[in-house]
Coordinates of C-alpha atoms in Angstrom, one line a residue:
Chain A
M297 CA -7.0 -84.6 43.8
A298 CA -10.1 -82.6 44.2
R299 CA -9.9 -79.9 46.9
F300 CA -12.5 -81.7 49.1
S301 CA -13.6 -85.3 49.4
K302 CA -17.2 -86.0 48.8
A303 CA -17.6 -86.8 52.5
I304 CA -16.2 -83.5 53.6
I305 CA -18.4 -81.6 51.2
D306 CA -21.4 -83.5 52.4
H307 CA -20.6 -82.7 56.0
F308 CA -19.7 -79.0 55.6
T309 CA -22.8 -78.4 53.5
H310 CA -25.0 -80.6 55.8
P311 CA -23.3 -80.6 59.1
K312 CA -24.5 -83.3 61.5
N313 CA -24.8 -83.1 65.2
V314 CA -24.1 -79.4 65.6
G315 CA -24.3 -78.0 69.1
D316 CA -23.4 -79.1 72.7
V317 CA -24.6 -82.2 74.5
P318 CA -26.5 -81.1 77.6
A319 CA -24.7 -82.4 80.7
P320 CA -22.0 -84.1 78.8
D321 CA -19.9 -87.0 80.2
A322 CA -16.9 -85.4 78.6
S323 CA -16.0 -82.5 76.4
A324 CA -12.9 -81.1 74.8
H325 CA -11.9 -77.9 73.0
V326 CA -8.8 -77.5 70.9
A327 CA -7.4 -74.7 68.7
D328 CA -4.7 -74.6 66.0
P329 CA -2.5 -71.7 67.0
V330 CA -1.3 -71.1 63.4
C331 CA -4.6 -71.0 61.4
G332 CA -7.0 -70.3 64.3
D333 CA -9.2 -73.3 63.6
Q334 CA -11.1 -74.5 66.6
V335 CA -13.1 -77.7 67.3
H336 CA -15.3 -78.4 70.4
L337 CA -16.6 -81.9 71.0
S338 CA -19.0 -83.1 73.7
V339 CA -20.2 -86.6 74.3
L340 CA -22.6 -88.8 76.4
V341 CA -21.3 -92.2 77.5
A342 CA -23.4 -95.1 78.5
D343 CA -22.2 -98.6 79.3
G344 CA -18.7 -97.6 78.5
R345 CA -19.5 -96.5 75.0
I346 CA -20.2 -93.1 73.3
I347 CA -23.9 -92.8 72.6
E348 CA -24.1 -89.2 71.5
A349 CA -21.6 -86.7 70.2
R350 CA -22.0 -83.1 69.1
F351 CA -19.6 -80.5 67.8
R352 CA -19.0 -76.9 67.2
A353 CA -16.2 -75.6 65.0
H354 CA -14.7 -72.4 63.6
G355 CA -12.3 -72.5 60.8
C356 CA -11.9 -73.7 57.2
A357 CA -14.5 -75.8 55.5
A358 CA -12.4 -78.9 55.8
A359 CA -12.1 -78.5 59.5
L360 CA -15.9 -78.1 59.8
G361 CA -16.5 -81.2 57.7
T362 CA -14.0 -83.2 59.6
A363 CA -15.5 -82.2 62.9
S364 CA -19.0 -83.2 61.7
I365 CA -17.6 -86.6 60.5
L366 CA -16.0 -87.2 63.9
T367 CA -19.4 -87.0 65.6
E368 CA -20.8 -89.9 63.6
W369 CA -17.5 -91.9 63.5
I370 CA -17.0 -92.1 67.3
L371 CA -20.5 -93.3 68.1
G372 CA -20.3 -96.7 69.8
M373 CA -16.6 -96.4 70.5
E374 CA -15.0 -96.8 74.0
P375 CA -13.7 -93.4 75.1
A376 CA -10.2 -94.9 75.6
A377 CA -10.2 -96.0 71.9
L378 CA -10.3 -92.4 70.8
A379 CA -6.8 -91.8 71.9
R380 CA -5.6 -94.5 69.6
L381 CA -7.0 -92.9 66.4
D382 CA -4.1 -91.2 64.5
E383 CA -3.9 -88.7 61.7
A384 CA -3.8 -91.4 59.0
A385 CA -7.0 -92.9 60.3
V386 CA -8.7 -89.6 60.4
T387 CA -7.5 -88.7 56.9
G388 CA -8.8 -92.0 55.6
K389 CA -12.2 -91.6 57.3
V390 CA -12.8 -88.2 55.8
G391 CA -11.9 -89.4 52.3
G392 CA -8.6 -87.7 52.1
L393 CA -7.1 -84.2 52.8
T394 CA -4.9 -82.1 50.7
P395 CA -1.5 -81.1 52.1
G396 CA -3.0 -77.7 52.9
Q397 CA -5.8 -79.4 54.9
S398 CA -3.6 -81.8 56.9
H399 CA -3.9 -79.5 59.9
C400 CA -7.5 -80.8 60.1
A401 CA -6.4 -84.3 60.8
R402 CA -4.0 -83.0 63.5
L403 CA -6.8 -81.0 65.1
A404 CA -9.1 -84.0 65.0
V405 CA -6.5 -86.2 66.7
D406 CA -5.9 -83.5 69.3
V407 CA -9.6 -83.1 70.1
L408 CA -10.1 -86.9 70.3
Q409 CA -7.2 -87.3 72.6
A410 CA -8.4 -84.5 74.8
L411 CA -11.8 -86.0 74.9
A412 CA -10.4 -89.4 75.9
Q413 CA -8.4 -87.8 78.6
D414 CA -11.4 -85.9 79.9
C415 CA -13.4 -89.1 79.9
A416 CA -10.7 -90.8 81.9
S417 CA -10.3 -87.9 84.3
R418 CA -14.0 -87.8 85.0
A419 CA -14.1 -91.6 85.4
Q420 CA -11.2 -91.4 87.8
G421 CA -13.0 -88.6 89.7
Q422 CA -16.1 -90.8 90.1
R423 CA -14.0 -93.7 91.5
T424 CA -12.2 -91.7 94.1
Chain F
M83 CA -37.3 -58.6 51.3
T84 CA -38.5 -62.2 50.7
Y85 CA -36.1 -64.6 49.1
P86 CA -37.1 -67.7 47.2
P87 CA -37.0 -71.0 49.1
I88 CA -33.7 -72.8 48.7
D89 CA -32.2 -76.3 48.9
D90 CA -29.5 -76.0 51.5
G91 CA -27.2 -78.5 49.8
P92 CA -25.4 -78.8 46.5
V93 CA -28.1 -78.2 43.9
A94 CA -27.7 -80.2 40.7
G95 CA -27.0 -77.9 37.9
R96 CA -26.8 -74.7 39.9
R97 CA -24.0 -72.6 38.5
L98 CA -24.0 -69.0 39.5
Y99 CA -21.0 -67.0 38.6
F100 CA -20.3 -64.0 40.8
D101 CA -16.6 -63.7 40.4
N102 CA -16.5 -61.4 37.3
N103 CA -13.7 -59.2 38.7
A104 CA -11.5 -62.2 38.4
T105 CA -12.5 -62.9 34.8
T106 CA -15.6 -62.9 32.6
P107 CA -17.1 -65.3 30.1
L108 CA -16.8 -64.6 26.4
L109 CA -19.8 -62.9 24.9
P110 CA -21.2 -64.8 21.9
A111 CA -20.2 -61.8 19.7
V112 CA -16.6 -62.1 20.8
S113 CA -16.3 -65.9 20.3
D114 CA -18.1 -65.5 16.9
A115 CA -15.5 -62.9 15.8
M116 CA -12.7 -65.1 17.0
Y117 CA -14.1 -68.2 15.2
E118 CA -14.3 -66.1 12.0
A119 CA -10.7 -65.0 12.3
V120 CA -9.3 -68.4 13.2
T121 CA -8.4 -69.2 9.6
T122 CA -6.6 -65.9 9.1
F123 CA -3.2 -67.2 9.8
G124 CA -1.0 -64.6 8.1
N125 CA 1.6 -62.6 9.9
P126 CA 0.3 -59.0 10.1
S127 CA 3.8 -57.8 9.3
S128 CA 4.1 -59.8 6.1
A129 CA 3.9 -57.8 2.8
H130 CA 1.6 -60.2 0.9
L131 CA -2.1 -60.9 0.8
Y132 CA -2.1 -63.2 3.8
G133 CA -0.3 -60.6 5.9
E134 CA -2.7 -57.9 4.6
A135 CA -5.7 -59.9 5.7
A136 CA -4.2 -60.3 9.2
A137 CA -3.2 -56.6 9.3
A138 CA -6.7 -55.6 8.4
L139 CA -8.1 -57.5 11.4
L140 CA -5.4 -55.9 13.6
D141 CA -6.3 -52.4 12.4
K142 CA -10.0 -53.0 12.9
A143 CA -9.5 -54.2 16.5
R144 CA -7.2 -51.2 17.2
V145 CA -9.9 -48.8 16.0
S146 CA -12.5 -50.6 18.2
V147 CA -10.2 -50.3 21.3
A148 CA -9.4 -46.7 20.6
A149 CA -13.1 -45.9 20.3
L150 CA -13.7 -47.6 23.7
L151 CA -10.9 -45.6 25.3
G152 CA -11.6 -42.4 23.4
C153 CA -8.1 -42.1 22.0
R154 CA -6.5 -42.3 18.6
P155 CA -5.8 -45.8 17.2
E156 CA -2.0 -45.2 17.1
Q157 CA -2.1 -44.6 20.9
V158 CA -3.2 -48.2 21.4
V159 CA -0.4 -50.8 22.1
F160 CA -1.6 -54.3 22.2
N161 CA 0.0 -56.5 24.8
S162 CA -0.7 -59.6 27.0
G163 CA -3.0 -57.9 29.5
G164 CA -3.0 -55.9 32.7
S165 CA 0.2 -57.2 34.4
E166 CA 2.2 -56.5 31.3
G167 CA 0.7 -53.1 30.8
A168 CA 1.6 -52.1 34.4
S169 CA 5.1 -53.5 34.2
S170 CA 5.8 -52.0 30.8
V171 CA 5.1 -48.5 32.2
I172 CA 6.5 -48.9 35.7
V173 CA 9.6 -51.0 35.0
G174 CA 10.0 -49.1 31.7
T175 CA 10.1 -45.8 33.6
G176 CA 12.6 -47.3 35.9
L177 CA 14.9 -48.4 33.1
R178 CA 14.7 -45.0 31.5
H179 CA 15.9 -43.3 34.7
V180 CA 18.0 -46.1 36.2
S181 CA 21.2 -44.0 36.2
E182 CA 19.8 -41.2 38.3
A183 CA 16.9 -43.1 39.9
G184 CA 14.3 -40.8 41.4
H185 CA 10.9 -41.1 43.0
I186 CA 7.8 -43.1 42.2
I187 CA 4.3 -42.6 43.7
T188 CA 1.5 -45.2 44.0
S189 CA -1.3 -46.0 46.4
A190 CA -1.7 -48.6 49.2
V191 CA -4.6 -50.3 47.5
E192 CA -3.1 -51.1 44.1
H193 CA -3.1 -54.5 42.4
P194 CA 0.0 -56.6 43.1
A195 CA 0.9 -56.1 39.4
V196 CA 1.5 -52.4 40.2
L197 CA 2.8 -52.7 43.8
R198 CA 5.4 -55.4 43.0
A199 CA 6.6 -53.5 39.9
C200 CA 7.0 -50.4 42.1
E201 CA 8.8 -52.5 44.8
F202 CA 11.2 -53.7 42.0
L203 CA 12.0 -50.1 41.2
R204 CA 12.7 -49.5 44.9
E205 CA 15.2 -52.4 44.7
L206 CA 16.8 -50.6 41.8
G207 CA 17.4 -47.5 44.0
F208 CA 14.2 -45.5 43.5
E209 CA 12.3 -44.0 46.4
L210 CA 8.7 -45.1 46.7
S211 CA 5.8 -43.1 48.2
V212 CA 2.7 -45.2 48.9
L213 CA -0.2 -42.9 49.4
P214 CA -2.7 -43.9 52.1
V215 CA -6.4 -44.2 51.4
D216 CA -9.4 -43.2 53.5
G217 CA -12.1 -45.6 54.9
A218 CA -13.7 -45.7 51.4
G219 CA -10.4 -46.8 49.9
R220 CA -9.8 -43.5 48.1
V221 CA -6.7 -41.4 47.7
D222 CA -7.0 -37.8 48.6
P223 CA -5.8 -35.7 45.6
P224 CA -4.1 -33.1 47.9
A225 CA -2.1 -36.0 49.3
L226 CA -0.7 -36.6 45.8
Q227 CA 0.0 -32.9 45.4
R228 CA 2.1 -33.0 48.7
A229 CA 3.9 -36.2 47.7
L230 CA 5.1 -34.9 44.3
R231 CA 8.8 -34.0 44.2
R232 CA 11.1 -32.5 41.6
D233 CA 12.6 -36.0 40.9
S234 CA 9.2 -37.8 40.7
R235 CA 9.2 -39.9 37.6
L236 CA 5.8 -41.6 37.7
V237 CA 2.5 -41.7 39.5
S238 CA 0.5 -45.0 39.2
I239 CA -3.0 -45.1 40.6
M240 CA -5.8 -47.5 39.7
H241 CA -9.2 -46.4 38.4
A242 CA -11.4 -48.9 40.3
N243 CA -10.2 -51.3 43.0
N244 CA -10.5 -54.9 42.1
E245 CA -11.5 -56.0 45.6
T246 CA -14.0 -53.3 46.6
G247 CA -14.9 -51.5 43.4
A248 CA -14.0 -48.1 44.9
L249 CA -13.4 -45.6 42.2
Q250 CA -10.4 -43.3 42.5
P251 CA -10.7 -39.6 41.3
V252 CA -8.3 -40.3 38.5
D253 CA -9.3 -37.3 36.5
A254 CA -8.1 -35.1 39.4
L255 CA -5.1 -37.2 40.2
S256 CA -3.9 -37.4 36.6
G257 CA -4.4 -33.7 36.3
I258 CA -2.2 -33.0 39.3
A259 CA 0.5 -35.3 37.9
C260 CA 0.2 -33.8 34.5
E261 CA 0.5 -30.2 35.8
A262 CA 3.7 -31.2 37.6
G263 CA 5.1 -32.7 34.5
V264 CA 5.1 -36.2 35.9
A265 CA 3.9 -39.2 33.9
F266 CA 0.7 -40.9 35.1
H267 CA -0.3 -44.5 34.8
C268 CA -3.9 -45.7 35.5
D269 CA -4.6 -49.4 36.0
A270 CA -8.1 -49.4 34.5
V271 CA -8.4 -53.1 34.2
Q272 CA -11.6 -53.2 36.4
T273 CA -13.3 -50.2 34.7
A274 CA -12.7 -50.8 31.0
G275 CA -16.1 -51.4 29.5
K276 CA -17.9 -50.3 32.7
E277 CA -17.0 -46.7 33.2
H278 CA -15.7 -43.9 31.0
I279 CA -12.0 -43.6 31.8
V280 CA -11.2 -40.0 32.2
V281 CA -7.5 -39.5 32.5
A282 CA -6.0 -36.0 31.7
E283 CA -2.9 -37.5 30.2
G284 CA -0.9 -40.6 30.7
F285 CA -0.9 -44.4 30.3
V286 CA -4.0 -46.5 30.7
T287 CA -3.9 -50.3 31.1
I288 CA -6.8 -52.5 30.2
S289 CA -7.3 -56.3 30.0
A290 CA -9.7 -58.1 27.6
H291 CA -10.9 -60.9 29.9
K292 CA -12.3 -58.5 32.4
F293 CA -14.9 -57.3 30.0
H294 CA -15.9 -60.5 28.2
G295 CA -12.9 -60.8 25.9
P296 CA -10.3 -63.6 25.9
K297 CA -7.5 -64.1 28.4
G298 CA -3.9 -63.2 27.6
V299 CA -4.5 -60.1 25.7
G300 CA -4.9 -56.4 26.6
A301 CA -3.9 -53.0 25.6
L302 CA -2.0 -50.0 26.9
E303 CA -3.2 -46.6 25.9
V304 CA -0.4 -44.2 25.5
R305 CA -2.1 -40.8 25.8
T306 CA 1.0 -38.8 26.6
E307 CA 4.2 -37.4 25.2
A308 CA 6.1 -39.3 27.9
P309 CA 8.1 -42.0 26.1
L310 CA 7.3 -45.7 26.6
Q311 CA 10.4 -47.7 27.1
K312 CA 10.3 -50.8 25.0
L313 CA 10.7 -54.0 27.1
V314 CA 10.3 -56.6 24.4
F315 CA 12.8 -56.3 21.6
G316 CA 12.9 -57.6 18.1
G317 CA 10.6 -56.3 15.4
E318 CA 8.9 -53.0 15.1
Q319 CA 5.3 -54.1 15.9
E320 CA 3.0 -51.8 17.7
H321 CA 4.6 -48.7 16.3
D322 CA 8.0 -50.0 17.6
R323 CA 6.7 -50.0 21.2
R324 CA 6.4 -53.8 21.7
A325 CA 8.1 -56.4 19.5
G326 CA 6.7 -59.8 18.8
T327 CA 4.2 -61.2 16.3
E328 CA 0.8 -60.1 17.5
N329 CA -1.7 -62.4 19.3
L330 CA -4.1 -61.9 16.4
L331 CA -7.0 -64.1 17.6
G332 CA -6.8 -62.6 21.0
I333 CA -6.7 -59.1 19.6
V334 CA -9.7 -59.8 17.4
G335 CA -11.5 -60.9 20.6
L336 CA -10.4 -57.8 22.4
G337 CA -11.7 -55.6 19.6
A338 CA -15.1 -57.4 19.6
A339 CA -15.3 -57.1 23.4
A340 CA -14.5 -53.4 23.1
D341 CA -17.3 -52.9 20.5
A342 CA -19.8 -54.6 22.8
A343 CA -18.6 -52.7 25.8
R344 CA -18.8 -49.3 24.0
A345 CA -22.4 -50.2 23.0
R346 CA -23.3 -50.9 26.7
L347 CA -21.6 -47.7 27.9
G348 CA -23.7 -45.7 25.5
D349 CA -27.0 -47.5 26.3
P350 CA -28.9 -45.8 29.1
D351 CA -31.1 -49.0 29.7
Q352 CA -28.0 -51.1 30.2
Q353 CA -26.5 -48.5 32.5
S354 CA -29.7 -48.4 34.6
R355 CA -29.8 -52.2 34.6
R356 CA -26.3 -52.6 36.0
R357 CA -27.0 -50.1 38.7
A358 CA -30.3 -51.9 39.6
I359 CA -28.6 -55.3 39.7
G360 CA -25.7 -53.9 41.8
S361 CA -28.1 -52.1 44.3
A362 CA -30.2 -55.3 44.7
L363 CA -27.0 -57.3 45.4
R364 CA -25.7 -54.7 47.9
E365 CA -29.0 -54.3 49.6
G366 CA -29.6 -58.1 49.9
L367 CA -26.1 -58.9 51.3
S368 CA -26.1 -56.0 53.7
S369 CA -29.4 -57.3 55.2
I370 CA -27.8 -60.6 56.3
T371 CA -27.0 -60.9 60.0
G372 CA -23.4 -60.0 60.7
A373 CA -22.8 -58.3 57.4
V374 CA -20.5 -55.3 57.1
V375 CA -20.3 -54.0 53.5
N376 CA -16.7 -52.8 52.7
S377 CA -17.4 -51.4 49.3
P378 CA -18.2 -47.7 49.5
A379 CA -21.8 -46.6 48.9
E380 CA -20.9 -43.9 46.4
D381 CA -18.3 -43.7 43.7
C382 CA -18.0 -47.4 43.4
L383 CA -18.5 -49.9 40.6
P384 CA -22.1 -51.2 41.2
E385 CA -21.0 -54.6 40.0
T386 CA -18.7 -55.1 43.0
V387 CA -19.9 -55.8 46.6
N388 CA -17.2 -56.6 49.1
V389 CA -18.8 -57.8 52.4
S390 CA -17.4 -59.2 55.6
F391 CA -19.4 -61.3 58.0
Q392 CA -18.3 -60.6 61.6
G393 CA -16.7 -63.6 63.3
L394 CA -16.7 -65.8 60.2
R395 CA -13.9 -66.6 57.7
G396 CA -14.3 -65.5 54.1
D397 CA -12.5 -68.6 52.8
T398 CA -14.9 -70.9 54.5
I399 CA -18.0 -69.1 53.1
V400 CA -16.4 -69.2 49.7
D401 CA -15.9 -72.9 49.9
V402 CA -19.4 -73.7 51.2
L403 CA -20.9 -71.4 48.5
S404 CA -18.8 -73.1 45.9
A405 CA -20.1 -76.5 47.0
R406 CA -23.6 -75.1 46.5
G407 CA -22.8 -74.0 43.0
I408 CA -22.0 -70.4 43.6
A409 CA -18.6 -68.8 42.6
V410 CA -17.4 -65.9 44.6
S411 CA -14.0 -65.1 46.0
T412 CA -12.3 -63.8 49.1
G413 CA -10.8 -60.4 49.4
S414 CA -7.7 -62.1 50.7
A415 CA -5.2 -64.7 49.5
C416 CA -5.6 -67.9 51.5
H417 CA -2.6 -70.2 51.4
S418 CA -3.5 -73.4 53.2
A419 CA -3.3 -72.7 56.9
H420 CA -1.9 -69.2 56.6
L421 CA -4.4 -66.5 56.0
E422 CA -3.2 -63.2 54.8
P423 CA -5.7 -60.4 55.2
S424 CA -6.3 -58.2 52.2
H425 CA -3.8 -55.3 52.0
V426 CA -6.6 -53.2 50.5
L427 CA -9.0 -53.7 53.4
L428 CA -6.2 -53.2 56.0
A429 CA -5.3 -50.0 54.2
M430 CA -9.0 -48.9 54.5
G431 CA -8.7 -49.4 58.3
L432 CA -10.5 -52.7 58.7
S433 CA -9.3 -55.0 61.5
A434 CA -7.4 -58.1 60.4
D435 CA -10.3 -60.3 61.6
L436 CA -12.9 -58.4 59.5
A437 CA -10.6 -58.4 56.5
R438 CA -10.2 -62.1 56.8
G439 CA -13.9 -62.4 56.7
A440 CA -14.3 -60.5 53.5
I441 CA -15.9 -61.9 50.4
R442 CA -16.2 -60.3 47.0
F443 CA -19.3 -60.7 44.9
S444 CA -18.9 -59.3 41.4
C445 CA -21.4 -59.2 38.6
S446 CA -21.2 -58.6 34.9
C447 CA -23.6 -57.5 32.1
L448 CA -24.8 -61.1 32.0
T449 CA -25.9 -61.2 35.7
T450 CA -29.7 -61.3 36.1
R451 CA -31.9 -60.2 39.0
S452 CA -33.1 -63.7 39.7
E453 CA -29.4 -64.8 40.0
V454 CA -28.8 -62.0 42.5
D455 CA -31.8 -63.1 44.6
E456 CA -30.7 -66.7 44.6
V457 CA -27.2 -65.8 45.6
V458 CA -28.4 -63.6 48.5
A459 CA -30.7 -66.3 49.7
V460 CA -28.0 -69.1 49.6
T461 CA -25.5 -66.8 51.2
E462 CA -27.9 -65.9 54.0
H463 CA -28.5 -69.6 54.6
T464 CA -24.8 -70.4 54.6
V465 CA -23.9 -67.6 57.0
R466 CA -26.7 -68.6 59.4
Q467 CA -25.4 -72.2 59.3
L468 CA -21.8 -71.1 60.0
Y469 CA -22.9 -69.0 62.9
T470 CA -24.8 -71.9 64.3
T471 CA -21.8 -74.1 64.0
S472 CA -19.4 -71.6 65.7
P473 CA -18.3 -72.3 69.3
G474 CA -20.2 -70.0 71.7
C475 CA -23.2 -69.7 69.5
D476 CA -26.6 -70.7 71.0

């Protein structure tokens, strides 16, 4: 297969939703201890669904592209649904990853789960 | 400096090649010579008219390569390229002295073809001295003087570094080795066709595809009385120094590339042009935010600019530039999730992070000023975009 899917190339050459959501409803930052790749996601939630997502990332081009794709993919999702997305789903969404890029799917799953957890924690905090 | 406006995405048809230290395209004169020779199928060793036609092409190419190197034709041994040239000298030296072993000297910034061959000799029982380099990537000649021993068998030091373009003082280094009676090998793969190779005495390795010739062919200049241990046995080709039927088409291409290179070396306009192109590239890249130029400002191939962008990863920049139609390379080997910083840049004292951020831009005689301007503009845009994307950047 080609080194990068068309979607990943499109997103790392034209990254979407770069930056930080001001006053986010949830955010998460994860890092891969082996390769050093980092992804930061922040979101706004309204009526139980994600209405805005932004990212920052440091790492390989596939990690940047994947993070950018995530910010479009998760719009409209319920925060709890993020924790159910697995590596296979991420890999499919980004148009495929080579074995050397599989850490990008792991990193994406980690940041989505952390985001879901942060959403849940903040919601819990508001209720108590 | 004002750069032309750019499209920030993949540009249809944009193909800018700035990885000429990896390999170069064939010059038309080279491919023409090879096409002309393609029907000459005789074996140069055959004693009939087919063999004579092939041998004539072989002789012509040998004269061309000797003229480029400034040696006698019989001092040229055709081979498969740089790695074979280095191995034949280094491993050959090891085999000649395997019973008593001894001492080998090289530098910390050599190409893996040299370093790994030297490490192989260490496994055979030789002692290996790896000379350090200064911040410009150069070996200090007195350090070689101090490292030499009575049982030193070989000194192998490159002419120009493939990652940074830094030129070693090989005339002085070879002179020191020669005076001590120790064989000297110079890996001149990056300088053949670009610089005059001044080695007092010794072996010089060159590779055709680095100066617009074909891949898989090169030559070893044997400018020394030191014997060259044969590693490929069989016939008596190459004055009984390398057996095997010659790669005639490749050698014809090498000869044509050598003729073209010699013409460039002797043309003051071409020499000014290469310096001007190199200066524009260096100046343009160094003006980009976060840039740290790793190639030395002096005594360096103008065609090579190695630059790091602080806080960014070289492999990422290379991939984004590639998607935008620009071919450059990192100064390090990137194996999936495991990033190995360049041994050359680490030896020069760079931090691992800065070394991981290194990118090598390398031009050839075909590179134009407008290509340089476009590459600088797209690189500037790419670097700015990556900084904006990085965590902690406002």
